[in-house]
Coordinates of C-alpha atoms in Angstrom, one line a residue:
M1 CA 28.3 0.5 10.3
T2 CA 25.8 2.8 8.7
T3 CA 22.1 1.9 8.2
M4 CA 20.5 1.4 4.8
A5 CA 19.5 4.7 3.3
Q6 CA 16.8 3.4 1.1
P7 CA 15.2 0.0 0.4
G8 CA 17.7 -2.3 -1.3
Q9 CA 20.7 0.0 -0.4
M10 CA 23.6 -1.6 1.1
P11 CA 25.6 0.0 4.1
A12 CA 29.0 1.0 4.0
E13 CA 32.1 0.2 5.9
A14 CA 32.8 3.1 8.5
G15 CA 35.6 5.3 7.8
G16 CA 36.4 4.2 4.3
P17 CA 35.0 3.9 0.8
T18 CA 31.6 2.1 0.4
V19 CA 32.4 -1.8 0.4
T20 CA 29.6 -4.1 1.0
R21 CA 30.8 -7.4 2.6
I22 CA 28.6 -10.2 1.0
G23 CA 27.9 -13.6 2.6
V24 CA 27.5 -16.3 0.0
I25 CA 25.4 -19.3 1.1
G26 CA 26.1 -22.2 -1.5
T27 CA 29.2 -22.4 -3.4
G28 CA 28.5 -25.0 -6.1
V29 CA 28.5 -23.7 -9.7
M30 CA 26.3 -20.7 -9.2
G31 CA 27.6 -19.6 -6.1
A32 CA 31.2 -20.0 -7.0
D33 CA 30.6 -18.0 -10.1
H34 CA 28.8 -15.0 -8.2
A35 CA 31.7 -15.2 -5.6
R36 CA 34.3 -14.9 -8.5
L37 CA 32.2 -11.9 -10.1
L38 CA 32.0 -10.2 -6.7
T39 CA 35.8 -10.5 -6.3
E40 CA 36.8 -9.7 -9.7
A41 CA 34.2 -7.6 -11.7
V42 CA 31.9 -5.9 -9.4
S43 CA 32.9 -2.5 -7.7
G44 CA 32.1 -1.8 -4.1
A45 CA 31.9 -5.3 -2.9
R46 CA 33.6 -8.2 -1.6
V47 CA 33.0 -11.5 -0.3
G48 CA 33.0 -11.6 3.5
G49 CA 31.9 -15.0 4.2
V50 CA 31.0 -18.2 2.7
F51 CA 28.9 -21.3 3.8
D52 CA 28.4 -24.6 1.9
V53 CA 27.2 -28.1 3.1
D54 CA 30.6 -29.3 1.4
G55 CA 33.3 -27.7 3.7
S56 CA 36.2 -28.2 1.3
R57 CA 34.3 -26.5 -1.5
A58 CA 33.4 -23.7 0.6
R59 CA 37.0 -23.3 1.7
G60 CA 38.1 -23.3 -1.9
V61 CA 35.8 -20.5 -2.9
A62 CA 36.8 -18.6 0.2
A63 CA 40.4 -18.7 -0.6
A64 CA 39.7 -17.6 -4.4
S65 CA 37.7 -14.9 -2.9
G66 CA 40.7 -13.3 -1.0
G67 CA 40.4 -15.1 2.1
A68 CA 36.7 -14.8 3.1
R69 CA 35.6 -16.4 6.4
V70 CA 34.2 -19.8 6.2
F71 CA 31.0 -20.4 8.3
A72 CA 30.0 -23.8 9.7
D73 CA 26.3 -22.3 10.1
P74 CA 24.5 -20.4 7.4
Y75 CA 22.3 -18.7 10.1
A76 CA 25.4 -17.5 11.9
L77 CA 26.6 -16.0 8.6
I78 CA 23.4 -14.3 8.1
V79 CA 23.3 -12.6 11.5
D80 CA 27.2 -11.8 11.7
D81 CA 27.9 -8.2 12.0
G82 CA 30.7 -8.6 9.6
I83 CA 28.1 -9.4 6.8
D84 CA 26.1 -6.7 5.2
A85 CA 24.1 -8.5 2.6
V86 CA 23.4 -12.2 1.6
L87 CA 23.6 -14.1 -1.6
I88 CA 21.8 -17.3 -1.5
A89 CA 22.7 -19.8 -4.2
S90 CA 22.1 -23.0 -2.3
S91 CA 19.5 -25.8 -3.2
D92 CA 16.0 -24.8 -4.0
A93 CA 14.4 -26.4 -0.9
T94 CA 16.7 -24.3 1.5
H95 CA 15.7 -20.8 -0.1
E96 CA 12.6 -20.1 2.0
D97 CA 14.3 -20.5 5.4
Y98 CA 17.4 -18.5 4.5
V99 CA 15.6 -15.6 2.9
L100 CA 13.2 -15.4 6.0
A101 CA 16.5 -15.3 8.2
C102 CA 17.7 -12.4 6.3
V103 CA 14.4 -10.5 6.4
A104 CA 14.4 -11.1 10.3
A105 CA 17.9 -9.8 10.4
G106 CA 17.0 -6.9 8.2
K107 CA 19.7 -7.5 5.6
P108 CA 19.5 -7.2 1.9
V109 CA 19.4 -10.7 0.1
L110 CA 19.8 -11.7 -3.5
C111 CA 18.2 -15.2 -3.9
E112 CA 19.0 -17.4 -7.0
K113 CA 15.6 -18.4 -8.7
P114 CA 13.3 -19.8 -7.7
L115 CA 12.5 -17.7 -4.6
A116 CA 11.1 -20.9 -3.2
P117 CA 9.9 -24.1 -4.8
T118 CA 6.2 -23.8 -3.8
V119 CA 3.5 -20.9 -4.1
E120 CA 2.9 -21.2 -0.4
A121 CA 6.5 -20.9 0.6
C122 CA 6.8 -17.8 -1.9
A123 CA 3.6 -16.4 -0.1
R124 CA 5.2 -16.6 3.3
I125 CA 8.4 -14.7 2.0
V126 CA 6.3 -12.0 0.5
E127 CA 4.2 -11.8 3.8
A128 CA 7.4 -11.5 5.9
E129 CA 8.9 -8.7 3.8
T130 CA 5.6 -6.9 3.7
E131 CA 5.5 -6.8 7.4
H132 CA 9.1 -5.6 7.4
G133 CA 7.9 -2.7 5.6
S134 CA 10.5 -2.2 3.0
R135 CA 12.1 -4.2 0.2
L136 CA 15.1 -6.4 1.1
I137 CA 14.8 -9.3 -1.4
T138 CA 16.0 -9.5 -5.0
V139 CA 15.5 -12.6 -7.0
G140 CA 18.0 -13.6 -9.6
F141 CA 16.2 -13.3 -12.9
M142 CA 19.3 -12.1 -14.6
R143 CA 17.9 -11.8 -18.0
R144 CA 16.4 -8.5 -17.0
F145 CA 19.9 -7.2 -17.2
D146 CA 21.0 -8.9 -20.5
P147 CA 21.9 -6.2 -23.1
G148 CA 19.6 -8.1 -25.7
Y149 CA 16.6 -8.2 -23.3
T150 CA 17.0 -4.7 -22.2
G151 CA 17.6 -3.5 -25.8
M152 CA 14.3 -5.1 -27.0
R153 CA 12.5 -3.9 -24.0
A154 CA 13.8 -0.2 -25.1
L155 CA 12.7 -0.6 -28.6
L156 CA 9.3 -1.9 -27.5
T157 CA 8.5 0.9 -25.0
G158 CA 9.9 3.4 -27.5
G159 CA 7.2 2.4 -30.1
E160 CA 9.7 1.3 -32.5
I161 CA 7.6 -1.8 -33.7
G162 CA 4.1 -0.8 -32.7
A163 CA 1.9 -2.9 -30.2
P164 CA 3.3 -6.3 -29.6
L165 CA 1.4 -9.3 -30.9
L166 CA 3.6 -12.4 -30.6
M167 CA 6.8 -13.8 -28.8
H168 CA 8.9 -16.7 -29.9
N169 CA 11.3 -18.0 -27.3
V170 CA 13.9 -20.8 -27.6
H171 CA 15.4 -22.2 -24.7
R172 CA 17.9 -25.2 -25.2
N173 CA 20.4 -27.0 -23.1
P174 CA 22.6 -29.7 -24.3
A175 CA 21.8 -32.3 -21.7
A176 CA 19.9 -32.8 -18.5
V177 CA 20.2 -35.1 -15.6
P178 CA 18.7 -38.6 -16.5
G179 CA 15.5 -39.1 -15.1
L180 CA 14.8 -35.4 -14.7
P181 CA 10.9 -34.9 -13.8
S182 CA 9.0 -33.3 -16.8
S183 CA 7.8 -30.6 -14.5
A184 CA 11.3 -29.4 -13.8
L185 CA 11.6 -28.3 -17.4
I186 CA 9.1 -25.6 -16.4
A187 CA 10.1 -25.0 -12.8
N188 CA 13.7 -24.7 -13.5
S189 CA 14.2 -23.5 -17.2
A190 CA 11.0 -22.1 -18.6
V191 CA 10.6 -19.9 -15.3
H192 CA 13.2 -17.4 -16.8
E193 CA 10.7 -16.8 -19.8
L194 CA 7.8 -16.6 -17.5
D195 CA 9.5 -13.8 -15.9
I196 CA 10.8 -12.1 -18.9
V197 CA 7.3 -12.2 -20.3
R198 CA 5.9 -10.3 -17.4
W199 CA 8.9 -7.9 -17.2
L200 CA 8.9 -7.2 -21.0
F201 CA 5.1 -6.4 -21.5
E202 CA 4.7 -5.0 -17.8
E203 CA 1.4 -7.0 -17.4
E204 CA 0.4 -10.5 -16.3
I205 CA 0.0 -13.8 -17.8
V206 CA -3.7 -14.8 -17.5
E207 CA -3.6 -18.2 -19.4
V208 CA -1.2 -21.0 -20.2
A209 CA -1.2 -24.2 -22.2
V210 CA 1.5 -26.7 -22.6
H211 CA 2.0 -28.9 -25.7
T212 CA 4.0 -32.2 -25.8
P213 CA 5.4 -33.5 -29.0
R214 CA 7.1 -36.9 -29.1
P215 CA 9.7 -37.1 -26.7
S216 CA 13.3 -37.1 -27.6
G217 CA 14.9 -40.4 -27.5
Q218 CA 17.9 -38.7 -25.5
A219 CA 15.6 -37.6 -22.8
G220 CA 15.7 -40.8 -20.7
G221 CA 11.9 -40.7 -19.8
T222 CA 11.5 -36.9 -19.4
Q223 CA 8.9 -35.3 -21.6
D224 CA 11.3 -33.2 -23.5
P225 CA 10.9 -31.0 -25.4
Q226 CA 8.0 -28.9 -24.3
L227 CA 6.0 -26.0 -25.9
L228 CA 4.4 -23.4 -23.6
V229 CA 1.9 -20.9 -25.0
L230 CA 1.2 -18.0 -22.7
T231 CA -1.6 -15.3 -23.1
T232 CA -1.0 -11.9 -21.4
E233 CA -3.6 -9.5 -20.3
S234 CA -3.7 -7.5 -23.5
G235 CA -3.7 -10.6 -25.7
V236 CA 0.0 -11.1 -26.5
L237 CA 0.7 -14.5 -27.3
A238 CA 4.2 -16.0 -26.2
D239 CA 5.3 -19.3 -27.1
V240 CA 8.3 -21.0 -25.2
E241 CA 10.1 -23.9 -26.5
I242 CA 12.1 -25.8 -23.8
F243 CA 14.4 -28.6 -24.9
V244 CA 16.9 -29.4 -22.4
N245 CA 18.6 -32.4 -24.3
A246 CA 19.4 -30.7 -27.4
R247 CA 22.9 -32.1 -27.5
Y248 CA 24.3 -29.6 -29.7
G249 CA 25.0 -26.7 -27.2
Y250 CA 23.3 -24.1 -25.1
E251 CA 21.3 -21.5 -26.8
V252 CA 18.6 -18.9 -25.9
R253 CA 17.1 -16.5 -28.4
C254 CA 13.7 -14.9 -29.0
E255 CA 11.9 -12.8 -31.5
L256 CA 9.1 -10.3 -30.6
V257 CA 6.5 -9.4 -33.4
G258 CA 4.9 -6.1 -33.3
E259 CA 2.3 -4.4 -35.7
T260 CA 5.1 -2.6 -37.8
G261 CA 8.3 -4.7 -37.1
T262 CA 10.2 -7.4 -35.2
V263 CA 13.1 -7.3 -32.6
T264 CA 15.3 -10.2 -32.2
V265 CA 17.5 -11.1 -29.3
D266 CA 20.4 -13.5 -29.8
A267 CA 23.9 -13.8 -28.7
P268 CA 26.4 -15.0 -31.2
P269 CA 30.0 -15.4 -30.1
P270 CA 32.2 -12.5 -31.7
T271 CA 34.2 -15.0 -33.6
S272 CA 33.1 -17.2 -36.4
L273 CA 34.7 -19.4 -39.1
R274 CA 34.3 -19.5 -42.8
R275 CA 36.0 -22.4 -44.5
G276 CA 35.3 -25.0 -46.9
G277 CA 31.9 -23.7 -48.0
L278 CA 30.7 -23.5 -44.4
H279 CA 30.1 -20.5 -41.9
A280 CA 30.4 -21.7 -38.2
R281 CA 30.4 -20.3 -34.9
A282 CA 30.7 -21.7 -31.4
L283 CA 28.1 -22.2 -29.1
P284 CA 28.5 -22.3 -25.2
G285 CA 28.1 -25.5 -23.3
D286 CA 26.0 -23.8 -20.5
W287 CA 24.1 -20.5 -19.4
R288 CA 27.4 -19.1 -18.1
P289 CA 29.0 -17.7 -21.1
R290 CA 25.8 -16.7 -22.7
F291 CA 24.6 -14.6 -19.7
A292 CA 28.0 -13.5 -18.3
E293 CA 27.4 -9.9 -18.6
A294 CA 23.9 -10.1 -17.5
Y295 CA 25.2 -11.8 -14.3
R296 CA 27.7 -9.1 -13.6
L297 CA 25.2 -6.2 -14.3
E298 CA 22.7 -7.8 -12.1
L299 CA 25.3 -8.0 -9.1
Q300 CA 26.4 -4.5 -9.8
D301 CA 22.8 -3.2 -9.6
W302 CA 22.3 -5.1 -6.4
I303 CA 25.5 -3.7 -4.7
D304 CA 24.5 -0.2 -6.1
G305 CA 21.1 -0.4 -4.4
A306 CA 19.3 0.5 -7.5
A307 CA 16.6 -2.1 -7.0
G308 CA 16.5 -2.7 -10.7
G309 CA 16.2 -6.5 -10.3
A310 CA 13.1 -8.8 -9.6
S311 CA 11.3 -8.4 -6.3
A312 CA 9.8 -11.0 -4.1
W313 CA 6.6 -10.4 -5.7
D314 CA 8.0 -11.2 -9.1
G315 CA 9.4 -14.4 -7.4
F316 CA 6.0 -15.2 -6.3
A317 CA 4.4 -14.4 -9.7
A318 CA 7.0 -16.6 -11.6
T319 CA 6.4 -19.6 -9.3
F320 CA 2.6 -19.0 -9.3
V321 CA 2.6 -19.2 -13.2
A322 CA 5.0 -22.0 -13.3
H323 CA 2.7 -24.1 -11.1
A324 CA -0.2 -23.3 -13.5
C325 CA 1.9 -24.6 -16.3
V326 CA 2.7 -27.8 -14.5
A327 CA -1.0 -28.2 -14.0
A328 CA -1.6 -27.6 -17.7
L329 CA 1.3 -30.2 -18.6
A330 CA -0.4 -32.8 -16.3
S331 CA -4.0 -32.1 -17.7
G332 CA -3.3 -31.4 -21.4
E333 CA -5.8 -28.4 -20.9
R334 CA -5.5 -24.8 -20.9
H335 CA -5.4 -23.3 -17.4
A336 CA -6.4 -19.8 -16.2
V337 CA -3.9 -18.0 -14.1
N338 CA -5.6 -16.0 -11.5
L339 CA -2.7 -14.3 -9.8
P340 CA -3.8 -12.3 -6.7
P341 CA -3.3 -8.6 -6.4
A342 CA 0.2 -7.5 -5.5
P343 CA 0.5 -5.9 -1.9
A344 CA 1.3 -2.2 -2.1
L345 CA 4.7 -2.7 -1.3
Y346 CA 5.1 -4.1 -4.7
R347 CA 3.1 -1.9 -7.0
R348 CA 4.5 0.1 -9.6

């Protein structure tokens, strides 16, 4: 096997074309979908091994991935010489240990969000990668690759709408697990918007507030919906509506308001129906159809070693801001976000 040519670049199989052998940890909905994309839609990669606590589920994904090896131990998968890089899509609480094992093994790793559930765990990961001395970790904030969001960023940086002033975000799911903690709307859903605001404006969020209207009767005791208001370093205000029991379907859209114009991100399906005085279009039932292309582009970027995805520091920052939002939710007050300086490894 060859060594990595640069931070984030994958090794190639000796004596042949570049094929990165990916070990997938966690083969639930996300992991299985990643394995499918790696097998069917991403060039230069194949699934080399899988692990899941549910062995039958792992075997099913392995078979669908062209006969990948099934590992009984996730740490054995990480250190195996037949695995070049690791994709983590297991439960949130396992992320820290698996990511740290990947860093110790010197293997590139794509970890689904969150990098880890707590600020302290994220800090330990950042410290380990910093001590390693080069970037190995990518965090799965796939919206950075969505054509709508990348188009919005290009228009903003190109000066097409002048200086940004406001950003309006809508993030709705049809239904959530009954009894979902109210904080989970921030930690598991709004965290995508927290990352995209930092990425879009290339500056930090310095203050947060969370407003809570009357909860939906469909929410089963969860404070749903919620409205987050984020203030960036330059004074941009970004509001984020999170509504995870909207019932009608999955929808993510946003509008950026600048001094001289606006940019809207939406993803209507290509087919719509006009009949009987109505104009209708279908909405997806979850995030996968809406962000299918973003996931594919994210994986291809990772395999290509382009390092265009979110770093471990971005994962730390998203969790840090999310925890400030959870505190604001609990107190009903604005909270300052005092993010520490990024280590040199992550500075632009």
